[in-house]
Amino acid sequence: MPPASPSTRSRLVGQPLLYAISVFASLGVFLFGYDQGVMSGVITGPYFRKYFNEPTAIEVGTMVAVLEIGAFVTSVAAGRVGDTLGRRGTLFSGAVVFAIGGAIQTFTPGFWTMVVGRIISGLGVGLLSTIVPIYQSEISPPNHRGALACMEFTGNIFGYASSVWIDYFCSFIESDLSWRVPLFIQCVIGAILALGSLVMPESPRWLIDVDRDEEGMRVIADLHGGDPEDLVAKAEFQEIKDRVIYERESGEGRTYTVMWKRYKKRVLLAMSSQAFAQLVSLYGCQVERIHCAHLFAEAGWIGRDAILMTGINAIIYILSTLPPWYLVDRWGRRFILLSGAVVMALSLGLTGWWMYIDVPETPRAVVVCVIVFNAAFGYSWGPIPLYPPEILPLSVRAKGVSLSTATNWAFNFLVGEMTPELQELIEWRLYPMHGFFCVCSFILEAVYPETKGVPLEEMDAVFGEEELEERLEEEESERASLMSRRSSRSRRSARLPGASGQGLVSRLLGRTDGRASYEPIRDGDE
């Protein structure tokens, strides 16, 4: 390998660049985690409640849930925005909008201004929550893609934990600053992410898709060590370019209609994974994060002690997200999701039981159940956003992920709006009810294909779509040949030879009929 050039030595390349991008991009999900957690402590603070004239459960639920309205809107639009502005441009836009919304919340004079600020922050969160998983998946190598996505989720939980502890320490401030300071910190983090996105490299797959091949090759070379002559980097570039050329020559459209007709199964899997990630986490993600202090207060931990217990729980939550860094690319996605669903269902059932019998041991027992649940969720269904960008092709990846993320936010809104009322109306029954969703998710996971170690450009083989496409084109070729023979007989002319038994995909990719079907990389092959 030739020596590195001075320009290469002056910038990050290879693994340091890959992990630096992953850590920095995780600020996007850190912001979402922070925003969820910060409201948990803010809405229970005495100065906050006094400032907003003792808000009702509906008003609290509205202040929390309207963020999901804004996030839903931009998550639907993020598909087109991400294809137009690029992954980095969308990241910058989302961070700026989020910071503006945080500023409005910080300096709000009343309830409706707070609602407006939450909606604007939601617009930013919708862009970030859609584009960060796409960006992460498009820069990650197949055998480390799952681990890097799990690191991203850890960033989300770290944001949540940070906000809870900031809430706790700010609760000692005897003024409205006790809730304005935690909200203002959102603006600072958003500004850091916006500035950082200006120096991050663009996704090489997006660059190649818009015919900026030289820039795309440069990014790929940097990710592989900085040598533009590296054979692995060149091979990856060619594989991406071949896929882009094939999609164009095949006339494959990029509209939502074409995506739905061609990739309906993948889109439904992506959307259902996000929906069930919220249903199984209705207790662990939304109730536990946004209304966790309320839950602990309901179980017997009062006032500042409720926030303290939420902070301790958050630290354990972070620790539970670390094992998947190692396991997700070794055990695979399915086993982790299945085992997590079982533990979560049991924890939710026990939580409801302890709250039902309401004995002196209930507060401590609920804390244990919360911790066990969060450990299972953080280890399994928490990092599920890695799945949609993995299974969708480049031509419709941004649009498909935007639909799955919109599904996530639709369920988030339902959770945030209904949880306070459900906690008051059905009390302990809320938790076993959502344990049932965990059982449903266990059954649903049986239809999810394993994506461990599969390159993004070869995901068609996992779903059997290459073989199906080739069979359809063979049938079309046979029908065309039959019509040609009939026409030849009517004109009494000879048919030209040279018909091929392979489909268009095989001919373009240079494959033979005897090729083996794709199998994900096994541990021994890495």
Coordinates of C-alpha atoms in Angstrom, one line a residue:
M1 CA 0.0 0.0 0.0
P2 CA 1.4 3.4 -0.9
P3 CA 2.3 5.8 2.0
A4 CA -0.5 8.1 3.1
S5 CA -0.6 11.5 1.6
P6 CA -0.2 14.6 3.8
S7 CA -3.9 15.4 3.3
T8 CA -4.8 11.9 4.5
R9 CA -2.5 12.2 7.5
S10 CA -4.2 15.4 8.5
R11 CA -7.7 14.0 8.7
L12 CA -9.5 11.0 10.2
V13 CA -9.7 7.9 8.0
G14 CA -10.6 4.2 8.5
Q15 CA -12.0 3.0 11.7
P16 CA -11.4 6.3 13.6
L17 CA -13.4 8.1 11.0
L18 CA -16.2 5.5 11.1
Y19 CA -16.6 5.7 14.8
A20 CA -16.2 9.4 15.0
I21 CA -19.1 9.8 12.5
S22 CA -21.2 7.3 14.4
V23 CA -20.7 9.0 17.7
F24 CA -21.3 12.5 16.3
A25 CA -24.4 11.4 14.3
S26 CA -25.7 9.9 17.6
L27 CA -26.2 13.4 18.8
G28 CA -29.3 13.4 16.7
V29 CA -30.9 10.6 18.7
F30 CA -29.3 12.0 21.8
L31 CA -31.5 15.1 21.3
F32 CA -34.6 13.0 21.0
G33 CA -33.7 11.0 24.2
Y34 CA -33.0 14.2 26.0
D35 CA -36.2 15.8 25.0
Q36 CA -38.2 12.8 26.2
G37 CA -36.4 12.6 29.5
V38 CA -36.4 16.3 30.3
M39 CA -40.2 16.5 30.2
S40 CA -40.3 13.7 32.7
G41 CA -38.8 15.8 35.5
V42 CA -40.1 19.2 34.2
I43 CA -43.8 18.3 34.3
T44 CA -43.6 17.2 37.9
G45 CA -41.7 20.2 39.2
P46 CA -43.5 22.5 41.6
Y47 CA -42.4 25.7 39.8
F48 CA -43.4 24.4 36.4
R49 CA -46.9 23.4 37.7
K50 CA -47.3 26.7 39.4
Y51 CA -46.2 28.7 36.3
F52 CA -48.8 26.8 34.2
N53 CA -51.6 27.0 36.9
E54 CA -51.6 23.4 37.9
P55 CA -52.1 21.9 34.4
T56 CA -54.6 19.0 34.1
A57 CA -53.7 15.5 32.8
I58 CA -55.0 16.5 29.4
E59 CA -52.9 19.6 29.3
V60 CA -49.8 17.8 30.4
G61 CA -50.4 15.1 27.9
T62 CA -50.9 17.7 25.2
M63 CA -47.6 19.5 26.0
V64 CA -45.8 16.1 25.8
A65 CA -47.6 14.7 22.8
V66 CA -47.7 17.6 20.4
L67 CA -44.0 17.1 19.7
E68 CA -45.1 13.9 18.0
I69 CA -47.4 15.8 15.7
G70 CA -44.5 17.9 14.4
A71 CA -42.3 14.8 14.2
F72 CA -44.9 12.9 12.2
V73 CA -45.2 15.7 9.6
T74 CA -41.5 16.0 8.9
S75 CA -40.9 12.3 9.1
V76 CA -43.3 11.8 6.2
A77 CA -41.6 14.7 4.3
A78 CA -38.1 13.5 5.2
G79 CA -38.0 11.0 2.4
R80 CA -38.1 13.6 -0.3
V81 CA -36.0 16.1 1.8
G82 CA -33.3 13.4 2.3
D83 CA -33.2 12.6 -1.4
T84 CA -33.0 16.3 -2.3
L85 CA -30.7 17.9 0.3
G86 CA -28.7 14.8 1.0
R87 CA -28.3 13.0 4.4
R88 CA -25.9 15.7 5.8
G89 CA -28.1 18.6 4.6
T90 CA -31.2 17.0 6.2
L91 CA -29.2 16.5 9.5
F92 CA -28.2 20.2 9.6
S93 CA -31.8 21.3 8.9
G94 CA -33.2 19.1 11.6
A95 CA -30.7 20.3 14.2
V96 CA -31.4 24.0 13.4
V97 CA -35.2 23.6 13.6
F98 CA -34.9 21.6 16.9
A99 CA -32.7 24.3 18.5
I100 CA -35.3 27.0 17.5
G101 CA -38.1 25.0 19.1
G102 CA -36.0 24.5 22.2
A103 CA -35.5 28.3 22.5
I104 CA -39.3 28.9 22.2
Q105 CA -39.9 26.4 25.0
T106 CA -37.2 27.9 27.2
F107 CA -38.6 31.5 27.1
T108 CA -42.3 30.6 26.8
P109 CA -44.7 33.0 28.5
G110 CA -47.6 30.5 28.7
F111 CA -49.2 27.2 27.7
W112 CA -49.9 27.8 24.0
T113 CA -46.4 29.2 23.3
M114 CA -45.0 26.0 25.0
V115 CA -47.2 23.9 22.7
V116 CA -45.9 25.8 19.6
G117 CA -42.3 25.4 20.8
R118 CA -42.9 21.6 21.2
I119 CA -44.4 21.3 17.7
I120 CA -41.4 23.1 16.2
S121 CA -39.0 20.9 18.1
G122 CA -41.0 18.0 16.8
L123 CA -40.4 19.1 13.2
G124 CA -36.7 18.9 13.9
V125 CA -36.9 15.6 15.7
G126 CA -38.9 14.1 12.8
L127 CA -36.0 15.0 10.3
L128 CA -33.3 13.7 12.7
S129 CA -35.0 10.5 13.7
T130 CA -35.5 9.6 10.0
I131 CA -32.2 10.6 8.5
V132 CA -29.8 9.5 11.3
P133 CA -30.5 5.7 10.9
I134 CA -30.3 6.1 7.1
Y135 CA -27.0 7.9 7.3
Q136 CA -25.7 5.4 9.9
S137 CA -26.6 2.3 7.8
E138 CA -25.1 3.8 4.6
I139 CA -21.7 4.4 6.0
S140 CA -21.4 1.2 8.0
P141 CA -19.8 -2.0 6.8
P142 CA -22.1 -5.1 6.8
N143 CA -20.3 -6.9 9.6
H144 CA -20.4 -3.9 12.0
R145 CA -23.7 -2.2 10.9
G146 CA -25.7 -3.7 13.8
A147 CA -23.1 -2.7 16.4
L148 CA -22.9 0.9 15.2
A149 CA -26.7 1.2 15.1
C150 CA -26.8 -0.1 18.7
M151 CA -24.2 2.5 19.6
E152 CA -26.6 5.0 18.2
F153 CA -29.4 3.8 20.5
T154 CA -27.0 4.0 23.4
G155 CA -26.6 7.7 22.5
N156 CA -30.4 8.0 22.7
I157 CA -30.6 6.5 26.1
F158 CA -27.6 8.5 27.3
G159 CA -29.5 11.7 26.2
Y160 CA -32.5 10.5 28.2
A161 CA -30.3 9.7 31.3
S162 CA -28.5 13.1 31.1
S163 CA -31.8 14.9 31.0
V164 CA -33.1 13.1 34.1
W165 CA -30.1 13.9 36.2
I166 CA -30.1 17.5 35.0
D167 CA -33.7 17.7 36.0
Y168 CA -32.8 16.3 39.4
F169 CA -30.0 18.8 40.1
C170 CA -32.0 21.7 38.7
S171 CA -34.9 20.7 41.1
F172 CA -32.8 22.3 43.9
I173 CA -33.1 25.7 42.2
E174 CA -35.8 27.7 43.9
S175 CA -37.2 29.5 40.9
D176 CA -38.5 29.0 37.3
L177 CA -34.9 28.4 36.3
S178 CA -35.5 24.9 37.7
W179 CA -37.3 24.0 34.5
R180 CA -36.1 26.7 32.0
V181 CA -32.4 25.6 32.3
P182 CA -33.0 22.0 31.3
L183 CA -35.1 23.1 28.4
F184 CA -32.3 25.6 27.3
I185 CA -29.7 22.9 27.2
Q186 CA -31.6 21.4 24.2
C187 CA -30.7 24.6 22.2
V188 CA -27.0 24.1 23.0
I189 CA -26.9 20.5 21.9
G190 CA -28.9 21.3 18.7
A191 CA -26.4 24.1 17.8
I192 CA -23.4 21.7 18.3
L193 CA -25.0 19.1 16.0
A194 CA -25.8 21.7 13.4
L195 CA -22.2 23.0 13.3
G196 CA -20.8 19.5 13.4
S197 CA -22.9 18.3 10.4
L198 CA -21.1 20.9 8.3
V199 CA -17.8 19.0 8.6
M200 CA -19.1 15.4 8.5
P201 CA -18.8 13.6 5.2
E202 CA -21.9 13.0 3.1
S203 CA -23.2 9.5 2.6
P204 CA -21.2 7.9 -0.2
R205 CA -24.3 6.0 -1.4
W206 CA -26.3 9.3 -1.8
L207 CA -23.3 10.9 -3.6
I208 CA -23.1 8.0 -6.1
D209 CA -26.9 8.0 -6.6
V210 CA -26.8 11.7 -7.7
D211 CA -23.7 11.1 -10.0
R212 CA -21.2 12.7 -7.7
D213 CA -19.0 9.6 -8.2
E214 CA -15.6 11.2 -7.4
E215 CA -16.8 12.6 -4.0
G216 CA -18.5 9.2 -3.3
M217 CA -15.3 7.3 -4.0
R218 CA -13.3 9.7 -1.9
V219 CA -15.6 9.1 1.1
I220 CA -15.5 5.3 0.6
A221 CA -11.7 5.4 0.4
D222 CA -11.5 7.4 3.6
L223 CA -13.7 4.9 5.4
H224 CA -11.4 2.1 4.2
G225 CA -8.2 3.8 5.3
G226 CA -7.7 6.8 3.0
D227 CA -6.0 5.0 0.0
P228 CA -8.0 5.7 -3.2
E229 CA -6.4 2.7 -4.8
D230 CA -7.6 0.3 -2.1
L231 CA -9.1 -2.7 -3.9
V232 CA -11.9 -3.2 -1.3
A233 CA -12.9 0.4 -1.6
K234 CA -13.0 0.2 -5.4
A235 CA -15.1 -3.0 -5.2
E236 CA -17.6 -1.4 -2.8
F237 CA -17.8 1.7 -5.1
Q238 CA -18.4 -0.5 -8.1
E239 CA -21.1 -2.6 -6.4
I240 CA -23.0 0.6 -5.4
K241 CA -22.6 2.1 -8.8
D242 CA -23.8 -1.1 -10.6
R243 CA -26.9 -1.2 -8.4
V244 CA -27.6 2.5 -9.2
I245 CA -27.2 1.8 -13.0
Y246 CA -29.4 -1.3 -12.8
E247 CA -32.2 0.6 -11.1
R248 CA -32.1 3.3 -13.7
E249 CA -31.9 1.0 -16.7
S250 CA -34.7 -1.2 -15.4
G251 CA -36.9 1.9 -15.3
E252 CA -37.6 1.5 -11.6
G253 CA -39.4 4.6 -10.4
R254 CA -38.8 6.4 -7.1
T255 CA -42.3 7.5 -6.2
Y256 CA -44.2 6.3 -3.1
T257 CA -46.6 4.4 -5.5
V258 CA -43.8 2.5 -7.2
M259 CA -42.2 1.7 -3.8
W260 CA -45.5 0.4 -2.5
K261 CA -46.1 -1.8 -5.5
R262 CA -42.6 -3.2 -5.7
Y263 CA -41.5 -3.4 -2.1
K264 CA -44.8 -3.7 -0.2
K265 CA -43.6 -6.5 2.0
R266 CA -40.5 -4.6 3.0
V267 CA -42.4 -1.4 3.7
L268 CA -44.9 -3.3 5.9
L269 CA -42.2 -5.0 7.8
A270 CA -40.4 -1.7 8.4
M271 CA -43.6 0.0 9.5
S272 CA -44.8 -2.9 11.8
S273 CA -41.3 -3.0 13.4
Q274 CA -41.6 0.6 14.4
A275 CA -45.2 0.3 15.5
F276 CA -44.5 -2.7 17.8
A277 CA -41.3 -1.1 19.1
Q278 CA -43.7 1.6 20.5
L279 CA -46.4 -0.8 21.7
V280 CA -44.0 -3.0 23.6
S281 CA -42.3 0.1 24.9
L282 CA -45.5 1.9 25.8
Y283 CA -44.4 1.4 29.3
G284 CA -40.6 1.4 28.8
C285 CA -40.1 4.1 26.2
Q286 CA -42.8 6.6 26.6
V287 CA -44.4 6.0 30.1
E288 CA -41.0 5.2 31.6
R289 CA -39.2 8.2 30.0
I290 CA -41.9 10.9 29.9
H291 CA -44.1 9.8 32.7
C292 CA -41.6 7.7 34.7
A293 CA -41.5 10.1 37.7
H294 CA -45.3 9.9 37.8
L295 CA -45.1 6.1 37.7
F296 CA -42.7 6.1 40.7
A297 CA -44.9 8.6 42.6
E298 CA -47.8 6.3 42.0
A299 CA -45.8 3.4 43.4
G300 CA -45.0 5.4 46.5
W301 CA -41.8 7.4 45.7
I302 CA -42.8 11.1 46.3
G303 CA -41.5 14.4 45.0
R304 CA -37.7 14.6 44.4
D305 CA -37.3 10.9 45.3
A306 CA -39.3 10.0 42.2
I307 CA -36.9 11.9 40.0
L308 CA -33.9 10.3 41.8
M309 CA -35.3 6.8 41.2
T310 CA -35.8 7.7 37.6
G311 CA -32.2 8.8 37.4
I312 CA -30.9 5.5 38.9
N313 CA -33.1 3.6 36.6
A314 CA -31.7 5.6 33.6
I315 CA -28.1 4.6 34.5
I316 CA -29.1 0.9 34.5
Y317 CA -30.9 1.5 31.2
I318 CA -27.7 2.8 29.6
L319 CA -25.8 -0.3 30.8
S320 CA -28.4 -2.6 29.3
T321 CA -27.7 -1.1 25.8
L322 CA -24.0 -2.1 25.8
P323 CA -24.3 -5.9 25.3
P324 CA -25.9 -5.6 21.8
W325 CA -22.8 -3.8 20.6
Y326 CA -21.1 -7.2 20.7
L327 CA -24.1 -9.5 20.3
V328 CA -26.2 -8.1 17.4
D329 CA -23.7 -9.0 14.7
R330 CA -23.0 -12.4 16.2
W331 CA -26.4 -13.7 17.4
G332 CA -28.4 -11.8 14.8
R333 CA -31.4 -9.5 15.1
R334 CA -34.2 -12.1 15.5
F335 CA -32.9 -14.0 18.6
I336 CA -32.3 -10.8 20.4
L337 CA -35.8 -9.4 19.6
L338 CA -37.5 -12.7 20.6
S339 CA -35.7 -13.1 23.9
G340 CA -36.3 -9.4 24.8
A341 CA -40.1 -9.8 24.1
V342 CA -40.4 -12.7 26.6
V343 CA -38.6 -10.8 29.4
M344 CA -40.6 -7.6 28.8
A345 CA -43.9 -9.4 28.8
L346 CA -43.1 -11.0 32.2
S347 CA -41.9 -7.7 33.7
L348 CA -45.0 -5.9 32.6
G349 CA -47.3 -8.6 34.0
L350 CA -45.5 -8.5 37.4
T351 CA -45.6 -4.7 37.5
G352 CA -49.4 -4.8 37.2
W353 CA -49.7 -7.5 39.8
W354 CA -47.6 -5.7 42.4
M355 CA -49.5 -2.5 41.9
Y356 CA -52.8 -4.4 42.2
I357 CA -52.0 -6.0 45.5
D358 CA -50.6 -2.7 46.9
V359 CA -48.5 -4.0 49.8
P360 CA -45.6 -2.3 51.6
E361 CA -43.1 -4.0 49.3
T362 CA -44.8 -2.6 46.2
P363 CA -42.6 0.5 45.7
R364 CA -39.4 -1.5 45.7
A365 CA -40.9 -4.3 43.6
V366 CA -42.1 -1.8 41.0
V367 CA -38.6 -0.4 40.8
V368 CA -37.1 -3.9 40.2
C369 CA -39.7 -4.6 37.5
V370 CA -39.0 -1.2 35.8
I371 CA -35.2 -2.0 35.9
V372 CA -35.7 -5.5 34.5
F373 CA -38.0 -4.3 31.8
N374 CA -35.7 -1.5 30.7
A375 CA -32.7 -3.8 30.6
A376 CA -34.7 -6.1 28.3
F377 CA -35.9 -3.3 26.1
G378 CA -32.5 -1.6 25.9
Y379 CA -31.0 -5.0 24.9
S380 CA -33.6 -5.9 22.3
W381 CA -36.4 -3.7 20.9
G382 CA -34.8 -0.4 21.7
P383 CA -32.3 -0.5 18.7
I384 CA -35.0 -1.6 16.2
P385 CA -34.6 1.6 14.1
L386 CA -31.6 -0.1 12.5
Y387 CA -34.0 -2.6 10.8
P388 CA -35.9 -0.3 8.3
P389 CA -32.9 1.3 6.6
E390 CA -31.3 -2.2 6.3
I391 CA -34.1 -3.9 4.4
L392 CA -35.0 -1.0 2.0
P393 CA -33.1 -0.5 -1.4
L394 CA -31.2 2.7 -2.1
S395 CA -33.7 4.0 -4.7
V396 CA -36.5 4.3 -2.1
R397 CA -34.7 4.0 1.2
A398 CA -35.3 7.6 2.3
K399 CA -39.0 7.4 1.4
G400 CA -39.5 3.9 3.0
V401 CA -37.7 4.9 6.2
S402 CA -39.8 8.1 6.4
L403 CA -43.0 6.0 6.3
S404 CA -41.7 3.7 9.0
T405 CA -40.6 6.6 11.1
A406 CA -44.0 8.3 10.6
T407 CA -45.6 5.2 11.9
N408 CA -43.3 5.4 15.0
W409 CA -44.4 9.0 15.6
A410 CA -48.1 8.2 15.1
F411 CA -47.9 5.6 17.8
N412 CA -45.7 8.0 19.9
F413 CA -48.5 10.6 19.7
L414 CA -51.1 8.0 20.8
V415 CA -48.9 7.0 23.7
G416 CA -48.1 10.5 24.9
E417 CA -51.7 11.7 24.7
M418 CA -53.4 8.6 26.2
T419 CA -50.9 7.6 28.9
P420 CA -51.9 10.1 31.6
E421 CA -55.6 9.3 31.2
L422 CA -55.0 5.6 31.1
Q423 CA -52.9 5.8 34.3
E424 CA -55.8 7.4 36.0
L425 CA -58.6 5.4 34.5
I426 CA -57.4 1.8 34.5
E427 CA -54.4 2.1 36.8
W428 CA -52.5 -1.2 37.2
R429 CA -54.3 -2.8 34.3
L430 CA -52.3 -0.6 31.9
Y431 CA -49.1 -2.7 32.4
P432 CA -50.4 -6.3 31.7
M433 CA -52.3 -4.8 28.8
H434 CA -49.1 -3.8 27.1
G435 CA -47.5 -7.1 28.2
F436 CA -49.9 -8.6 25.7
F437 CA -48.4 -6.4 22.9
C438 CA -45.0 -8.0 23.8
V439 CA -46.5 -11.4 23.2
C440 CA -47.9 -10.2 19.9
S441 CA -44.4 -8.9 18.9
F442 CA -42.9 -12.3 19.7
I443 CA -45.3 -13.9 17.2
L444 CA -44.7 -11.1 14.6
E445 CA -41.0 -11.5 14.8
A446 CA -41.4 -15.0 13.2
V447 CA -41.9 -13.3 9.8
Y448 CA -38.9 -11.0 10.0
P449 CA -35.9 -12.1 8.0
E450 CA -32.4 -12.1 9.5
T451 CA -30.2 -9.3 8.1
K452 CA -27.0 -9.9 10.0
G453 CA -23.9 -9.4 7.8
V454 CA -25.9 -8.8 4.6
P455 CA -24.6 -6.0 2.4
L456 CA -27.3 -3.4 1.7
E457 CA -26.9 -3.9 -2.1
E458 CA -27.6 -7.7 -1.6
M459 CA -30.7 -7.4 0.5
D460 CA -32.9 -8.4 -2.5
A461 CA -31.6 -12.0 -2.0
V462 CA -32.7 -12.1 1.6
F463 CA -36.3 -11.4 0.5
G464 CA -36.0 -13.7 -2.6
E465 CA -36.9 -10.9 -4.9
E466 CA -34.0 -11.4 -7.3
E467 CA -35.2 -15.0 -8.0
L468 CA -38.8 -13.9 -8.3
E469 CA -37.9 -11.0 -10.7
E470 CA -35.9 -13.3 -12.9
R471 CA -38.7 -15.9 -13.0
L472 CA -41.2 -13.2 -14.0
E473 CA -38.8 -11.9 -16.8
E474 CA -38.2 -15.5 -18.0
E475 CA -42.0 -16.0 -18.3
E476 CA -42.2 -12.7 -20.1
S477 CA -39.4 -13.7 -22.4
E478 CA -41.1 -17.0 -23.1
R479 CA -44.4 -15.3 -24.0
A480 CA -42.5 -12.9 -26.3
S481 CA -40.8 -15.9 -28.0
L482 CA -44.1 -17.7 -28.4
M483 CA -45.6 -14.6 -30.1
S484 CA -42.5 -14.2 -32.2
R485 CA -42.9 -17.9 -33.4
R486 CA -46.5 -17.4 -34.2
S487 CA -45.6 -14.2 -36.2
S488 CA -42.8 -16.0 -37.9
R489 CA -45.1 -18.8 -39.0
S490 CA -47.6 -16.4 -40.4
R491 CA -44.9 -14.6 -42.3
R492 CA -43.1 -18.0 -43.0
S493 CA -39.8 -16.4 -41.8
A494 CA -37.2 -17.9 -39.5
R495 CA -36.8 -16.9 -35.9
L496 CA -33.5 -15.4 -34.8
P497 CA -31.5 -17.4 -32.3
G498 CA -29.9 -16.2 -29.1
A499 CA -32.7 -16.3 -26.5
S500 CA -31.4 -16.4 -23.1
G501 CA -32.9 -18.3 -20.2
Q502 CA -31.7 -15.7 -17.7
G503 CA -33.6 -12.7 -16.4
L504 CA -32.5 -9.1 -16.8
V505 CA -31.0 -9.0 -13.3
S506 CA -28.8 -12.0 -14.0
R507 CA -27.6 -10.6 -17.3
L508 CA -26.8 -7.2 -15.9
L509 CA -24.9 -8.7 -12.9
G510 CA -23.3 -11.4 -14.9
R511 CA -24.7 -14.3 -12.9
T512 CA -25.3 -17.8 -14.0
D513 CA -28.3 -20.1 -13.4
G514 CA -26.3 -22.2 -11.0
R515 CA -25.4 -19.5 -8.5
A516 CA -26.0 -20.2 -4.8
S517 CA -28.6 -18.2 -2.9
Y518 CA -27.3 -15.6 -0.5
E519 CA -26.6 -16.6 3.0
P520 CA -25.7 -14.1 5.8
I521 CA -22.1 -14.1 7.0
R522 CA -21.4 -16.5 9.8
D523 CA -19.1 -15.9 12.7
G524 CA -16.5 -18.2 11.3
D525 CA -16.5 -16.4 8.0
E526 CA -15.8 -12.9 9.4

